[in-house]
Short mmCIF file of C-alpha atoms in Angstrom, two decimals:
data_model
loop_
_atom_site.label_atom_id
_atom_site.label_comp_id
_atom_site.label_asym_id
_atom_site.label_seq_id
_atom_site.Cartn_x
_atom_site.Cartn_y
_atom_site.Cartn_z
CA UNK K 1 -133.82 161.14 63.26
CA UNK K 2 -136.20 159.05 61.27
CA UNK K 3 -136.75 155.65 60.88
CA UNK K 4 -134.61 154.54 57.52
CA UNK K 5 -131.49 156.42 59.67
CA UNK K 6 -132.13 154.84 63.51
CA UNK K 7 -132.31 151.14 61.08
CA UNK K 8 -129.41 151.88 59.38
CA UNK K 9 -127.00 152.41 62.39
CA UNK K 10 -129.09 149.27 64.16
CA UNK K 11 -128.02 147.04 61.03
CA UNK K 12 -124.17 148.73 61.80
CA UNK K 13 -124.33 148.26 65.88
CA UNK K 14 -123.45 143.77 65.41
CA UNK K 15 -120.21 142.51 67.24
CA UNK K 16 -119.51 141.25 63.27
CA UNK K 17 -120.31 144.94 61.53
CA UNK K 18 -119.55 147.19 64.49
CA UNK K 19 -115.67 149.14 65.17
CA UNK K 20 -116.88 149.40 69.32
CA UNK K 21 -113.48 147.86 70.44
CA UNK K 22 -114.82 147.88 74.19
CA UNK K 23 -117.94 148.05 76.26
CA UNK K 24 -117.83 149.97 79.52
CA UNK K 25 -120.25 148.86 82.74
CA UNK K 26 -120.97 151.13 86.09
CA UNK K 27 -123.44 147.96 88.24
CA UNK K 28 -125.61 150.33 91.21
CA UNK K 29 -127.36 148.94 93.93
CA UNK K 30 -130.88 150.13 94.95
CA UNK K 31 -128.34 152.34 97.44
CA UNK K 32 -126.80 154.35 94.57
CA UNK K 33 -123.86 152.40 95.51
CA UNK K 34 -121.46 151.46 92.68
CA UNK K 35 -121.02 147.66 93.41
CA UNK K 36 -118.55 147.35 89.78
CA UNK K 37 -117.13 149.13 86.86
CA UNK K 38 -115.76 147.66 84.10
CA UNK K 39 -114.33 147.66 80.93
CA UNK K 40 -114.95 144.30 78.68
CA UNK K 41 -113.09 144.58 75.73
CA UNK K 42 -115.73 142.95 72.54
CA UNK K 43 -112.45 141.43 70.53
CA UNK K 44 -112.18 138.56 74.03
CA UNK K 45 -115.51 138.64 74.86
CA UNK K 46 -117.11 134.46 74.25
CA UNK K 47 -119.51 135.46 71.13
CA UNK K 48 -122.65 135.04 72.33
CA UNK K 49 -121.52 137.18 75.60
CA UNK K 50 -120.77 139.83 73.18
CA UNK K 51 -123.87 139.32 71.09
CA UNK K 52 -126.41 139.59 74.29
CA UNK K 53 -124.34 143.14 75.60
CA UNK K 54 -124.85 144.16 71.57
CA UNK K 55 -128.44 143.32 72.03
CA UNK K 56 -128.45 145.49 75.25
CA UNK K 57 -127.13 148.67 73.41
CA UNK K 58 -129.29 148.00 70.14
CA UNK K 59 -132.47 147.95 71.84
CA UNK K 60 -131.99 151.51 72.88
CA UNK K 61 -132.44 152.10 69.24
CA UNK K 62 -136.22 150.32 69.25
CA UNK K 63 -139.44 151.66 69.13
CA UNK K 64 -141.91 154.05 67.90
CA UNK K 65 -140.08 157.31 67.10
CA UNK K 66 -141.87 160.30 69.32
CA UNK K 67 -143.25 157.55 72.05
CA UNK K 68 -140.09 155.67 72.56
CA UNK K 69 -137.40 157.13 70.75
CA UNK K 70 -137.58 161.16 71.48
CA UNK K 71 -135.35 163.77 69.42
CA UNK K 72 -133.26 166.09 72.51
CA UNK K 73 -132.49 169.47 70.76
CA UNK K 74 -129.83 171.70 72.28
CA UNK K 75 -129.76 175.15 72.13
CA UNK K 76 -127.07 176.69 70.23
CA UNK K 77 -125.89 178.46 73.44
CA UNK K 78 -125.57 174.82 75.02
CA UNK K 79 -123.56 173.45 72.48
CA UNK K 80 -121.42 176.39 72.54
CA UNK K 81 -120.31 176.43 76.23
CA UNK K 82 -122.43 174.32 78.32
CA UNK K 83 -121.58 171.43 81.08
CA UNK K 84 -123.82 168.88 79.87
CA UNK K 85 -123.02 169.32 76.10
CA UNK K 86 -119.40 169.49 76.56
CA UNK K 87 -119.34 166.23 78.86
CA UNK K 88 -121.01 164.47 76.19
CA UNK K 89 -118.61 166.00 73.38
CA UNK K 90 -115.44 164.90 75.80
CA UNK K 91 -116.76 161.56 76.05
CA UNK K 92 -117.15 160.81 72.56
CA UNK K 93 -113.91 162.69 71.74
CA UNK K 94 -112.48 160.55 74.47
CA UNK K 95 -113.94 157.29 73.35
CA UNK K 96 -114.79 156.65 76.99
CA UNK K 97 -111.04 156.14 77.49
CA UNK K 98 -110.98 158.92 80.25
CA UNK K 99 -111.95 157.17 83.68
CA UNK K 100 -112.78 160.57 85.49
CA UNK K 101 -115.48 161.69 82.59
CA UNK K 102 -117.10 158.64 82.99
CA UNK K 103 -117.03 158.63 86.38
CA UNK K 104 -118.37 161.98 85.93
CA UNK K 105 -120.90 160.96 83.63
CA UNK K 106 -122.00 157.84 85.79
CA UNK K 107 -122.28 159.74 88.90
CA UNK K 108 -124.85 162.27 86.59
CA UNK K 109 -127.17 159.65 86.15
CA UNK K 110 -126.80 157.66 89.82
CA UNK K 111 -127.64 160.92 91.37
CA UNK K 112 -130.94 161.49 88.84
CA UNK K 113 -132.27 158.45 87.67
CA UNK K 114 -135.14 156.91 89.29
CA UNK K 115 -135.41 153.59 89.38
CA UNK K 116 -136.05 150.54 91.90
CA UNK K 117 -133.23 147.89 92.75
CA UNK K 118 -129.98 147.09 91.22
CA UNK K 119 -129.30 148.45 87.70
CA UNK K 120 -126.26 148.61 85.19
CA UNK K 121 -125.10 151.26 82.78
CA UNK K 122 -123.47 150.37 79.69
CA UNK K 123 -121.63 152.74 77.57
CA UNK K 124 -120.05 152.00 74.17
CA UNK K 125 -118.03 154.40 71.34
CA UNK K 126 -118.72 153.00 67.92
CA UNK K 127 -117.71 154.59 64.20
CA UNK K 128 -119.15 154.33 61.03
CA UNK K 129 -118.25 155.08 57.84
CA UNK K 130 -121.09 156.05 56.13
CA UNK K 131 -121.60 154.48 52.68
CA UNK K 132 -122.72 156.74 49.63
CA UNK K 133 -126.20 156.62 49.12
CA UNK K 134 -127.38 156.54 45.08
CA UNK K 135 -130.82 157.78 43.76
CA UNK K 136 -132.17 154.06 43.91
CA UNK K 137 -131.50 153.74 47.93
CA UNK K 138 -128.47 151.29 47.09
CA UNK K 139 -125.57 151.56 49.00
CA UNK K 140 -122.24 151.74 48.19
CA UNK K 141 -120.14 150.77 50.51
CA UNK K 142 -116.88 151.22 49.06
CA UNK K 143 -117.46 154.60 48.89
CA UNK K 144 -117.62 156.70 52.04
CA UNK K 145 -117.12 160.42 52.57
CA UNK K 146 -117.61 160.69 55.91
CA UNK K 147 -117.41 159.04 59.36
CA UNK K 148 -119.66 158.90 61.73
CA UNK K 149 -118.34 158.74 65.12
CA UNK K 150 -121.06 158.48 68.24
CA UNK K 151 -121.68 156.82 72.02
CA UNK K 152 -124.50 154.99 72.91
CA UNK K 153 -125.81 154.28 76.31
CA UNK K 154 -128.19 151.58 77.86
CA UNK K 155 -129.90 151.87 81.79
CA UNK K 156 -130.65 148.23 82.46
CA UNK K 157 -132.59 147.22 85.24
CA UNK K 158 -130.93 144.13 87.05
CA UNK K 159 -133.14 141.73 88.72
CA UNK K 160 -132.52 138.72 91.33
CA UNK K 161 -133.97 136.10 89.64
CA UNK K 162 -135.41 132.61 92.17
CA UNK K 163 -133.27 129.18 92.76
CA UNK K 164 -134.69 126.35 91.32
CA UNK K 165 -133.59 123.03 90.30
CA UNK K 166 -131.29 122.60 87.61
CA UNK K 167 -129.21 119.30 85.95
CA UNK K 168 -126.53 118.52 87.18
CA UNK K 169 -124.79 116.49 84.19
CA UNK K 170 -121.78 114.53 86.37
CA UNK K 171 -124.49 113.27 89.18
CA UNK K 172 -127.14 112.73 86.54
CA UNK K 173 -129.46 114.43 89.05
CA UNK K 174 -131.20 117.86 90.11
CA UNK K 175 -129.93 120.05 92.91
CA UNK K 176 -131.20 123.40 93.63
CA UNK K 177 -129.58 126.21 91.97
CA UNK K 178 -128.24 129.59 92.98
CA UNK K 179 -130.28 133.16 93.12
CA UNK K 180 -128.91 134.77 89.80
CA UNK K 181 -128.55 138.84 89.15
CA UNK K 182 -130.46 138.88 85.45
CA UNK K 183 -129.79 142.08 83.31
CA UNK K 184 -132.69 143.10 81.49
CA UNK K 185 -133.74 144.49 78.78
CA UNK K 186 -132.67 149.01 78.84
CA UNK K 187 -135.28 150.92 80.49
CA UNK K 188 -133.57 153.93 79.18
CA UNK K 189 -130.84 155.30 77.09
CA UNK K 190 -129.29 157.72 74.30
CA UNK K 191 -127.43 158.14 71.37
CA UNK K 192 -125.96 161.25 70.69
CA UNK K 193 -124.98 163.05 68.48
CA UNK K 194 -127.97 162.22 66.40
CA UNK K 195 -127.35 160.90 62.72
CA UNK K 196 -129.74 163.18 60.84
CA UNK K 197 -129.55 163.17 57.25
CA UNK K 198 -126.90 160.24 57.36
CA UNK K 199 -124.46 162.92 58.77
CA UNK K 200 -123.57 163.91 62.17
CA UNK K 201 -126.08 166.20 64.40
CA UNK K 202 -123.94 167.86 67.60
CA UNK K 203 -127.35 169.68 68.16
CA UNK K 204 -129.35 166.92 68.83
CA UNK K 205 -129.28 163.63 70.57
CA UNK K 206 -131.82 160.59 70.54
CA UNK K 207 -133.06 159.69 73.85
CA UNK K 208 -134.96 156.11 74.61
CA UNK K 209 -137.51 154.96 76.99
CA UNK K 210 -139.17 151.32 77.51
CA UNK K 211 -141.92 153.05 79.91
CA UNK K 212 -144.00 155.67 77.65
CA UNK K 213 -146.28 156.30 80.91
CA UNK K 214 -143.68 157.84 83.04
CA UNK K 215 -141.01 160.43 82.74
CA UNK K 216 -137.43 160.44 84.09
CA UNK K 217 -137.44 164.39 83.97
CA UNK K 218 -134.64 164.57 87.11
CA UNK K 219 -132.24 162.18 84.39
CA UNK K 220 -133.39 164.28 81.13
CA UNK K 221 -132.11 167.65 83.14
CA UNK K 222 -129.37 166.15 84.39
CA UNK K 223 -127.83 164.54 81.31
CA UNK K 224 -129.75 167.31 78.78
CA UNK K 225 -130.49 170.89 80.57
CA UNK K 226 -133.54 170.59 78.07
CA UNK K 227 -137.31 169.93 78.47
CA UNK K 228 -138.89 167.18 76.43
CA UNK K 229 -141.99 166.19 75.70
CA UNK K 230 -145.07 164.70 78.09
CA UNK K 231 -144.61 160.90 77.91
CA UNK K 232 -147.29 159.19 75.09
CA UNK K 233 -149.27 157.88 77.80
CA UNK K 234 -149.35 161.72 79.55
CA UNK K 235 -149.96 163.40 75.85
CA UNK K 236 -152.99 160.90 75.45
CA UNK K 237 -154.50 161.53 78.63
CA UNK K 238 -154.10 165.08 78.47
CA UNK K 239 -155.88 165.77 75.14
CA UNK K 240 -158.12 163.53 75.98
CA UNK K 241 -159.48 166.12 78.88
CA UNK K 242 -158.57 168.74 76.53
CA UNK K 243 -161.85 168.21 74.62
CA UNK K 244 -164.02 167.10 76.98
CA UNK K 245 -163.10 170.25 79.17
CA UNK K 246 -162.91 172.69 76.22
CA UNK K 247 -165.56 171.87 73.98
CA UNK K 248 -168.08 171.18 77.54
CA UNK K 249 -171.33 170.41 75.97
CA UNK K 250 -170.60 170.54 72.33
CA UNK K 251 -168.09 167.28 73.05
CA UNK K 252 -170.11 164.52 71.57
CA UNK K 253 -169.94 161.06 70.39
CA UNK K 254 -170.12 162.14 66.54
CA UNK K 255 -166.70 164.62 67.25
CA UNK K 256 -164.79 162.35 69.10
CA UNK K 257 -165.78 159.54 66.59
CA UNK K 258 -165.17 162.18 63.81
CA UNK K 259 -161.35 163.30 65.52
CA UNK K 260 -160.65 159.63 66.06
CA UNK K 261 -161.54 158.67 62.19
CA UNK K 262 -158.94 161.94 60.61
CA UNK K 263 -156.80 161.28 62.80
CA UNK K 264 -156.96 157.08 62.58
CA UNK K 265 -157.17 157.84 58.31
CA UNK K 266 -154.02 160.32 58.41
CA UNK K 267 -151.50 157.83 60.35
CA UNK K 268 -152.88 155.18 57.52
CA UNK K 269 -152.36 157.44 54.38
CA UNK K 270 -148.74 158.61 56.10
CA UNK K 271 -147.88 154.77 56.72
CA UNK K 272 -149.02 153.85 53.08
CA UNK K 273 -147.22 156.69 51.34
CA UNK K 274 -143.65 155.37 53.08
CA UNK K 275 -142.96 158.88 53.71
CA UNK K 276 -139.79 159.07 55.87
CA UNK K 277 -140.52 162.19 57.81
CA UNK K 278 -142.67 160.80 61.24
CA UNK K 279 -146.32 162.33 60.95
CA UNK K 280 -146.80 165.06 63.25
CA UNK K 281 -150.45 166.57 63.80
CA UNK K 282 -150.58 170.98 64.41
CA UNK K 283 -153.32 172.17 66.75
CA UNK K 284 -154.46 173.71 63.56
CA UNK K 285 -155.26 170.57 62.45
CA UNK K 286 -157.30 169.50 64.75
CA UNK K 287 -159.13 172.82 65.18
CA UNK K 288 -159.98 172.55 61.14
CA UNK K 289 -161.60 168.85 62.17
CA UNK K 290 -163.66 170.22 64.95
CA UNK K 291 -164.70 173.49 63.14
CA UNK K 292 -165.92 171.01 60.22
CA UNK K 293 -168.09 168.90 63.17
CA UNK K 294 -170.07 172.09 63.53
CA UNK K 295 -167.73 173.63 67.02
CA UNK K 296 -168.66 177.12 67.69
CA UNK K 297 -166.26 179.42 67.59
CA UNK K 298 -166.49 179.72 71.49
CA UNK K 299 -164.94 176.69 72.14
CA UNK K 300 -162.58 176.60 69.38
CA UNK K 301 -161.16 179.70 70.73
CA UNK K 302 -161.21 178.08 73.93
CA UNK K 303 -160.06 174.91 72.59
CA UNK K 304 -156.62 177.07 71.21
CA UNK K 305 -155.61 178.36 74.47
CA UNK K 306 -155.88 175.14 76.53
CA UNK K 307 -154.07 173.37 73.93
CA UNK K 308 -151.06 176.22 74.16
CA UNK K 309 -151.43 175.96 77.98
CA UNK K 310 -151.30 171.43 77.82
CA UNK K 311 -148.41 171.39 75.28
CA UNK K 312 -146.87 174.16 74.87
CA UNK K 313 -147.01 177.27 72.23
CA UNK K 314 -148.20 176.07 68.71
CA UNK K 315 -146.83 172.63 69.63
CA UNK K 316 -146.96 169.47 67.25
CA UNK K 317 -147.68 166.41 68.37
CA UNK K 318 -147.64 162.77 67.05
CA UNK K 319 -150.99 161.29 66.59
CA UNK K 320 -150.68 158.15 67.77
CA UNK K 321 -149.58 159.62 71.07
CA UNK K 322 -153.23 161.06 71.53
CA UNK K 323 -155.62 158.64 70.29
CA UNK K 324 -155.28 154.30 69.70
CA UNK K 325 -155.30 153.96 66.26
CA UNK K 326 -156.37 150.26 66.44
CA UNK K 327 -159.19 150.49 68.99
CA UNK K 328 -161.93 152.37 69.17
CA UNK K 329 -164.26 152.37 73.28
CA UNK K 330 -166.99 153.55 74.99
CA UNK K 331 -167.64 153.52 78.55
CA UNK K 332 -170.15 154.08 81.61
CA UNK K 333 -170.10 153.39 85.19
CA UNK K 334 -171.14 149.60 84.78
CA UNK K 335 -170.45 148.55 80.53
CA UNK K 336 -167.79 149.36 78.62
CA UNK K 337 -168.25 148.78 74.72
CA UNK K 338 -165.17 147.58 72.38
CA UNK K 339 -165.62 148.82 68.51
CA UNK K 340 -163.54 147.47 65.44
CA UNK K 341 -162.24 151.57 65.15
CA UNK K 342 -163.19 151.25 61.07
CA UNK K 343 -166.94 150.72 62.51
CA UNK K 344 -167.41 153.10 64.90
CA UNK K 345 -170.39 154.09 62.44
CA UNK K 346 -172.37 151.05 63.96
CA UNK K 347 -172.70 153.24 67.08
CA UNK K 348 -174.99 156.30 67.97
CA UNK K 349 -176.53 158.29 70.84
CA UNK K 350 -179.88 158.90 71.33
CA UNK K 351 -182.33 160.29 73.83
CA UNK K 352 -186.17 158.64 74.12
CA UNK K 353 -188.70 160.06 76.55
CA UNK K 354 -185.83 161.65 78.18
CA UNK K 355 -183.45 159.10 78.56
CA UNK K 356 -179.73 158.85 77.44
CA UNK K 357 -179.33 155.40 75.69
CA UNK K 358 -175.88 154.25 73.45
CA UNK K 359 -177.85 152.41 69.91
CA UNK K 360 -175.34 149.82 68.82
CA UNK K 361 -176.64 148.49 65.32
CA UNK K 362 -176.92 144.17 65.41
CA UNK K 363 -177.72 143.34 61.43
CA UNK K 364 -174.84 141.06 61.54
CA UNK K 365 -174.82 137.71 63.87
CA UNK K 366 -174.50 138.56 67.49
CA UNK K 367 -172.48 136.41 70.49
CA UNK K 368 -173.28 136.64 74.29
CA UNK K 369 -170.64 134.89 76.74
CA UNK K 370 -169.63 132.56 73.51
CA UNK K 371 -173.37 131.37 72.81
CA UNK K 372 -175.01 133.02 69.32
CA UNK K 373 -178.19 134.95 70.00
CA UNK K 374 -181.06 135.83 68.09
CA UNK K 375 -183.10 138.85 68.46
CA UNK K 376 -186.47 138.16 68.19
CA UNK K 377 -189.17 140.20 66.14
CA UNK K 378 -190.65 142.09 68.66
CA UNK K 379 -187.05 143.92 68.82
CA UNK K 380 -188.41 146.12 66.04
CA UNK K 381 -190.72 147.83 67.56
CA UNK K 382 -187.76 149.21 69.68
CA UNK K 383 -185.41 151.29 68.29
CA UNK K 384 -184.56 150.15 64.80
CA UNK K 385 -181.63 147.64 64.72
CA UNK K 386 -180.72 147.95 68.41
CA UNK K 387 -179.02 145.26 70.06
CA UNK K 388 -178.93 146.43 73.45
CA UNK K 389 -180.14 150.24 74.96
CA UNK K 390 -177.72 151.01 77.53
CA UNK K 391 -178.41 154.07 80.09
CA UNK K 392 -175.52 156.48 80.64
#
C-alpha cells in the first residue's frame, strides 16, 4: 500500500464516516490470562468513548510506510489452502460474528506476542465503498463500483496508572483517587486484506509496529507463516557494519559522507517529486555510489555478497531505514561531533607527523558551553581553518 491509499481508508475509519457496527475486545493479563471479552456495539457507545476506541484502531494505520507500516505478502500456495490465510479470510467473511474464530484468532496472538503486563486486543470489520477516482484526483462519491470490505486490529498495551488527588465537586474538596487501568496507544496491529490500487489485495496484508527497534517475529509467524523484514533500527545497524566490515580499509570519511549525501539527496528529490510509490534503494545502487568513491573491485565484490547474506538475495531496502536523513555524526572514544547533514563538507580527515586528527572548518562564529569564542591569529599557523584537532 502507499501513502495516498493507507490516508484514504484513515479519513473513512471515523465513528461519523465508518459502517464498523461493533468493536470487539479480548483484555490479557501479564499471565496470558483472558481477564474480558467483549463486544461494544459503536451505534450505543457515549461519542467520545467511541471516538478514543476509533483513535485506537486508526493509529494502526500511522507511520512511515517500510519502518512502521510493513507490506505481509502471502504466497499464492497460502492463500490457496493455508491455516493462517483462511482464519483471516473466515474472520472477515464472518465479520467477527463467529465467537470460536475469534477465540481462535485471540488465542494466536496470546500464545505469540511478547509483551510486558496487561494488554487489550481490539478487532473491528469495517466496509467501504470506494468512490470513483477522476484524472484530477477528485472523488466522486456517488459513484462507487466496488466495496471494500476489511478487519483491522490494534495490540494495546494497558497500564496501571498512580492514585492521586482529584476534586471532588459535592464536598468541594480533594480526596485521593483510585489506581486506573489506562489503554494506550497500539503497539502493534494489521489490516488485511491490503487496499492496493484502491481495490482489494487477498495477497497481502499491512502489518503495524510502534517499536521499529524490535521484532515480534513469534506474532508475525503465528498470525502470517511469512518472514518480514529486519526492524528499521536492525536494517540501520546492520548496513552500517556492512561497510565498515566489507570495504575494511577503503571505508573512509569521504564514502560514508559521499553514501550519506546520495542517499540523503534521493529521499529529497523522491519527497519533492510527490511520487506515490515509497522510494526503495537496490544494492546496485549503492554499489554504483561506492564504485564512483574510487572502491576496488575487491571489496565491491565483497561488499555484494555480505549484502545478499544481511538482507537477503538482491533485496531492496528503504533508505531512510539505513542512514538519518536529518543528522549527520562523528564519533571517538571521548567526543562525539554533531553536523547540519547538508554540511558535512565542513569536515575532513587528516594525518600530520603521523597522527590521526578530524579538521572541522570554523570561518563562521563559533560557541563553547553558550559563550562565543574567538580564535586567535596564531590559529593559522595550524592547520588552515581548524577549530579544534581531535585525535582518533
Amino acid at each position: 500500500m502507499i501513502d495516498k491509499e493507507i490516508s484514504e481508508i484513515r479519513r473513512h475509519l471515523r465513528r461519523d464516516r465508518s459502517n464498523m457496527t461493533a468493536i470487539y475486545g479480548c483484555y490479557v493479563n501479564d499471565n496470558k490470562e483472558i481477564i474480558a471479552e467483549f463486544r461494544q456495539s459503536t451505534g450505543i457507545m457515549p461519542e467520545n468513548e467511541g471516538d478514543k476506541y476509533f483513535a485506537l484502531l486508526r493509529r494502526t494505520l500511522s507511520g512511515a510506510i517500510g519502518r512502521n507500516l510493513i507490506d505481509i505478502t502471502f504466497k499464492t500456495s497460502q492463500v490457496a489452502s493455508s491455516p493462517e490465510h483462511k482464519l483471516l479470510m473466515d474472520l472477515r467473511s464472518s465479520q467477527l460474528k463467529d465467537d470460536e474464530l475469534r477465540l481462535s484468532f485471540y488465542q494466536k496472538i496470546i500464545d505469540s506476542v511478547v509483551m510486558e503486563g496487561n494488554y487489550l486486543i481490539l478487532l473491528g470489520y469495517d466496509t467501504y465503498d470506494v468512490p470513483f477516482k477522476s484524472r484530477d484526483d477528485a472523488f466522486q462519491k456517488d459513484n462507487s463500483d466496488e466495496t471494500y470490505s476489511y478487519i483491522l486490529c490494534a495490540i494495546c498495551p494497558v497500564k496501571q496508572t498512580k492514585g492521586g488527588l482529584h476534586y471532588v465537586p459535592e464536598e468541594k474538596t480533594f480526596h485521593d483517587g483510585a489506581m486506573n487501568q489506562l489503554v494506550s496507544a497500539p503497539a502493534l496491529g494489521f489490516l488485511f486484506p491490503a487496499f492496493d490500487n484502491r481495490s482489494t489485495n487477498i495477497y497481502n496484508a499491512l502489518y503495524y509496529t510502534h517499536d521499529v527497534k524490535t521484532s515480534q517475529d513469534a506474532l508475525i509467524e503465528s498470525l502470517f507463516n511469512t518472514a518480514v523484514p529486519q526492524p528499521a533500527e536492525e536494517q540501520k545497524k546492520t548496513f552500517e557494519a556492512l561497510l565498515t566490515t566489507s570495504l575494511g580499509e577503503e571505508c573512509s570519511l569521504d564514502v560514508v559522507q559521499t553514501v550519506h549525501d546520495q542517499l540523503r539527496e534521493r529521499i529529497a528529490l523522491h519527497k519533492e517529486a510527490k511520487v506515490p510509490e515509497p522510494l526503495m534503494i537496490a544494492k546496485a545502487d549503492v554499489k554504483e555510489v561506492l564504485a564512483a568513491c574510487g572502491v576496488s573491485e575487491e571489496h565491491l565484490a565483497k561488499f555484494s555478497v555480505d549484502y545478499d547474506e544481511a538482507f537477503g538475495f538482491e533485496a531492496d531496502l528503504h533508505p531512510r531505514n539505513i542512514i538519518d536523513d536529518k543528522h549527520f555524526e562523528l564519533k571517538t572514544p571521548d567526543v562525539v561531533i554533531k553536523v547540519d547533514p547538508t554540511r558535512n563538507d565542513l569536515i575532513e580527515t587528516r594525518v600530520i607527523g603521523g597522527v590521526k586528527y578530524i579538521m572541522i572548518c570554523a570561518d563562521e562564529a563559533v560557541e563553547v558551553n553558550g559563550v562565543n569564542i574567538t580564535i586567535a591569529d596564531e590559529a593559522a599557523e595550524r592547520p588552515a581553518n581548524a577549530l579544534q584537532t581531535l585525535g582518533i
